[in-house]
Amino acid sequence: MSEQQQGKGQQQGKGQQQGKSGGKGDAFVTAITSQAEDYSRWYLDVVLRAELADYTPGLKGCMTIRPYGYAIWERIQLLLDARLKATGHVNAYFPLFIPESLLMKEAEHVEGFAPEVAWVTHGGKEKLEERLAIRPTSEVIIGTMYAKWLQSWRDLPILINQWANVVRWEKVTRPFLRTTEFLWQEGHTVHETEAEAEEETRKILGVYKEFVETELAMPVIDGQKSDAEKFAGAAKTYSIEALMGDGRALQAGTSHNLGQNFAKAFDIKFQGRDKVEQHAWTTSWGVSTRLIGGLIMVHGDDSGLVLPPNIAPYQVVIVPIPRGDWRETVLPHAQAIKAQLVAAGVRVMLDDRDAYTPGWKFADWEMRGVPVRLEIGPKDIEKQQVVLARRDTREKAFVAMDGLVAHVQGWLADIQASLFAKAQQVREERTHYTESYEEFKALMAGTRPGLVYAPWCDDATVEAQVKTETQATIRNYPFVAPPAEGKVCFVTGRPATVVACFAKAY
RNA sequence: CGGGGCGUAGCUCAGCCUGGUAGAGCGCUCGCUUUGGGAGCGAGAAGUCGCAGGUUCGAAUCCUGUCGCCCCGACCA
């Protein structure tokens, strides 16, 4: 019982132990920089040490997603894909390449993406007649196909999603948050009316919000993007925005109402109920591997990753305590427990590696964010119990073997809920409302700036000025916000038309 | 793309200033003892010094270029 020393001394991941002096509270974590010391390095340390991703020698800005990181992505795929299917969408796959002539068709779109498009100029040794863009997003190629398929209003709506990789030639990259190549899903739909396209756009944003909050336990702000921040070629863009541990915002998903812009550029037309040929209304929407970056930063602490049970590749890690011929005496019990948990639908890792001590395994799986650790040793077997330990609160408990599965499931549900509640509380603490630009500047100059709501005159010039002066950008115009009526813009003093949410962003 | 920093064993780094042919700790392999919060002892393997040129009798070390990573800006769904 002497292993109670580490206690539960940490709350929001404030600077905890540094792990160099070998005292008591700092028995683990020597490999990860503390958040307080350097948040960026903390983030990179977690990504690398938890083996989520790794750099690829000689290849700039691209990461290899390692099995443990990819397993998280697979959970995201599984859980989101089910929701997209449930709302009537089907999956398909479109080509990676986009002929230059096609890409040029939508002017605003081209201009928006031109700086980050990668080009293929040769096939083997021969120079291509026409350059091929590697898709930075697939509106163009998918729109081209839709134009081919669509004839009648009876063909509508078209509701297709694809899981794919895209490439954007970014100048500054960070694993998961911004990489040259990344994985995502992109939905592309076609509708008969403007209203239906708008409904779809908003519906998907709702799906994203519910998915991210329920499964990733990440509270998000849903709202509409300002014109300056909207997708190149869209009529309207909506987003969900999450607040990270360092007080900066992360765009976690976007949904675009493309109006008829792409329909006109790519000839997506149909004969309507009124027998008149007309352009369709399209939407597109996506979330990416960036969500993994968000997960790390919303829940992680100085010991590493903290994963919500719904998304964790392993929800429980079983660490058998070796004593004597433990493979004969302890391991069978561990295996039996694993079988029970697996039968109940719990994702379990039984760490029976000989080469590592229990203490080493504890620290290792903590760093990887496994929600619940289950220890079982000779003493426990005698008493018909196990030791359970929570990753998020570090709480430990002796739990009877009898009713163990239900107990574990209870813990998992509780961890999922409390991670969300805690993230929500942190966000509330760091969300402010102001009508004063001076106060706004002061807030943005803080170490963990957070979100600031303010009445706004909706002028792109002023938006640019605020960005220059404070580095803050408009994340979105939240659906849920104080009313703007009767208020004046906090920068210009002109009548406010909307309340905007500002933040420094990733 | 601009400013700054860094590339030496799997990892963290020393060596570079003042050229003489590469080291430590951790990790890894083998053996024994261990194992309830990152185990101990013994033996061992491991590096084209990011890459390419140049100077030199001789380059990890000096010079030039280049690639990659990190930080700060600019740019960016």
JSON list of C-alpha atoms (C1' of nucleotides) in Angstrom, two decimals, chain A residues 3 28 40 55 60-61 116 168 172 178 184 251 254 322 357 359-360 366 373 377 379-380 387 471, chain B residues 1-2 11-12 27-29 34-39 67-77:
[
{"chain": "A", "resi": 3, "resn": "GLU", "atom": "CA", "xyz": [2.44, 3.06, -3.56]},
{"chain": "A", "resi": 28, "resn": "PHE", "atom": "CA", "xyz": [7.52, 8.58, -13.37]},
{"chain": "A", "resi": 40, "resn": "SER", "atom": "CA", "xyz": [4.72, 22.97, -27.77]},
{"chain": "A", "resi": 55, "resn": "TYR", "atom": "CA", "xyz": [8.87, 11.90, -38.40]},
{"chain": "A", "resi": 60, "resn": "LYS", "atom": "CA", "xyz": [9.45, 17.41, -44.89]},
{"chain": "A", "resi": 61, "resn": "GLY", "atom": "CA", "xyz": [6.23, 18.01, -43.07]},
{"chain": "A", "resi": 116, "resn": "GLU", "atom": "CA", "xyz": [-0.68, 24.90, -51.23]},
{"chain": "A", "resi": 168, "resn": "ARG", "atom": "CA", "xyz": [-1.52, 20.74, -48.79]},
{"chain": "A", "resi": 172, "resn": "VAL", "atom": "CA", "xyz": [4.85, 25.24, -41.04]},
{"chain": "A", "resi": 178, "resn": "ARG", "atom": "CA", "xyz": [-1.00, 20.63, -39.68]},
{"chain": "A", "resi": 184, "resn": "TRP", "atom": "CA", "xyz": [-9.79, 12.93, -43.36]},
{"chain": "A", "resi": 251, "resn": "GLN", "atom": "CA", "xyz": [-10.92, 24.28, -35.65]},
{"chain": "A", "resi": 254, "resn": "THR", "atom": "CA", "xyz": [-16.12, 22.44, -40.94]},
{"chain": "A", "resi": 322, "resn": "PRO", "atom": "CA", "xyz": [4.96, -11.39, -11.26]},
{"chain": "A", "resi": 357, "resn": "THR", "atom": "CA", "xyz": [8.64, -4.56, -14.26]},
{"chain": "A", "resi": 359, "resn": "GLY", "atom": "CA", "xyz": [6.23, -0.11, -12.28]},
{"chain": "A", "resi": 360, "resn": "TRP", "atom": "CA", "xyz": [7.62, 0.39, -15.73]},
{"chain": "A", "resi": 366, "resn": "GLU", "atom": "CA", "xyz": [-0.15, 6.06, -18.29]},
{"chain": "A", "resi": 373, "resn": "ARG", "atom": "CA", "xyz": [-5.28, -0.01, -15.24]},
{"chain": "A", "resi": 377, "resn": "GLY", "atom": "CA", "xyz": [-1.02, -10.20, -8.09]},
{"chain": "A", "resi": 379, "resn": "LYS", "atom": "CA", "xyz": [-2.23, -11.12, -2.79]},
{"chain": "A", "resi": 380, "resn": "ASP", "atom": "CA", "xyz": [-5.23, -10.11, -4.85]},
{"chain": "A", "resi": 387, "resn": "VAL", "atom": "CA", "xyz": [-6.55, -3.19, -8.04]},
{"chain": "A", "resi": 471, "resn": "GLN", "atom": "CA", "xyz": [-2.96, 37.77, -33.28]},
{"chain": "B", "resi": 1, "resn": "C", "atom": "C1'", "xyz": [9.07, 32.71, -47.10]},
{"chain": "B", "resi": 2, "resn": "G", "atom": "C1'", "xyz": [12.07, 35.98, -43.14]},
{"chain": "B", "resi": 11, "resn": "C", "atom": "C1'", "xyz": [17.36, 8.28, -27.10]},
{"chain": "B", "resi": 12, "resn": "U", "atom": "C1'", "xyz": [19.69, 12.62, -24.36]},
{"chain": "B", "resi": 27, "resn": "G", "atom": "C1'", "xyz": [18.18, 2.02, -24.03]},
{"chain": "B", "resi": 28, "resn": "C", "atom": "C1'", "xyz": [19.34, -2.72, -26.73]},
{"chain": "B", "resi": 29, "resn": "U", "atom": "C1'", "xyz": [21.46, -8.29, -26.72]},
{"chain": "B", "resi": 34, "resn": "U", "atom": "C1'", "xyz": [14.54, -9.70, -9.39]},
{"chain": "B", "resi": 35, "resn": "U", "atom": "C1'", "xyz": [9.38, -7.86, -10.16]},
{"chain": "B", "resi": 36, "resn": "G", "atom": "C1'", "xyz": [2.75, -4.29, -5.99]},
{"chain": "B", "resi": 37, "resn": "G", "atom": "C1'", "xyz": [5.34, 2.95, -9.17]},
{"chain": "B", "resi": 38, "resn": "G", "atom": "C1'", "xyz": [10.16, 3.33, -14.74]},
{"chain": "B", "resi": 39, "resn": "A", "atom": "C1'", "xyz": [15.00, -3.27, -10.84]},
{"chain": "B", "resi": 67, "resn": "C", "atom": "C1'", "xyz": [18.32, 18.64, -46.62]},
{"chain": "B", "resi": 68, "resn": "G", "atom": "C1'", "xyz": [15.65, 17.97, -42.11]},
{"chain": "B", "resi": 69, "resn": "C", "atom": "C1'", "xyz": [13.86, 19.29, -37.12]},
{"chain": "B", "resi": 70, "resn": "C", "atom": "C1'", "xyz": [12.54, 23.09, -33.22]},
{"chain": "B", "resi": 71, "resn": "C", "atom": "C1'", "xyz": [11.12, 28.29, -31.71]},
{"chain": "B", "resi": 72, "resn": "C", "atom": "C1'", "xyz": [9.27, 33.31, -33.28]},
{"chain": "B", "resi": 73, "resn": "G", "atom": "C1'", "xyz": [6.96, 35.92, -37.32]},
{"chain": "B", "resi": 74, "resn": "A", "atom": "C1'", "xyz": [4.46, 36.14, -42.41]},
{"chain": "B", "resi": 75, "resn": "C", "atom": "C1'", "xyz": [1.12, 32.90, -45.08]},
{"chain": "B", "resi": 76, "resn": "C", "atom": "C1'", "xyz": [-2.75, 29.37, -44.65]},
{"chain": "B", "resi": 77, "resn": "A", "atom": "C1'", "xyz": [-10.61, 25.64, -44.67]}
]
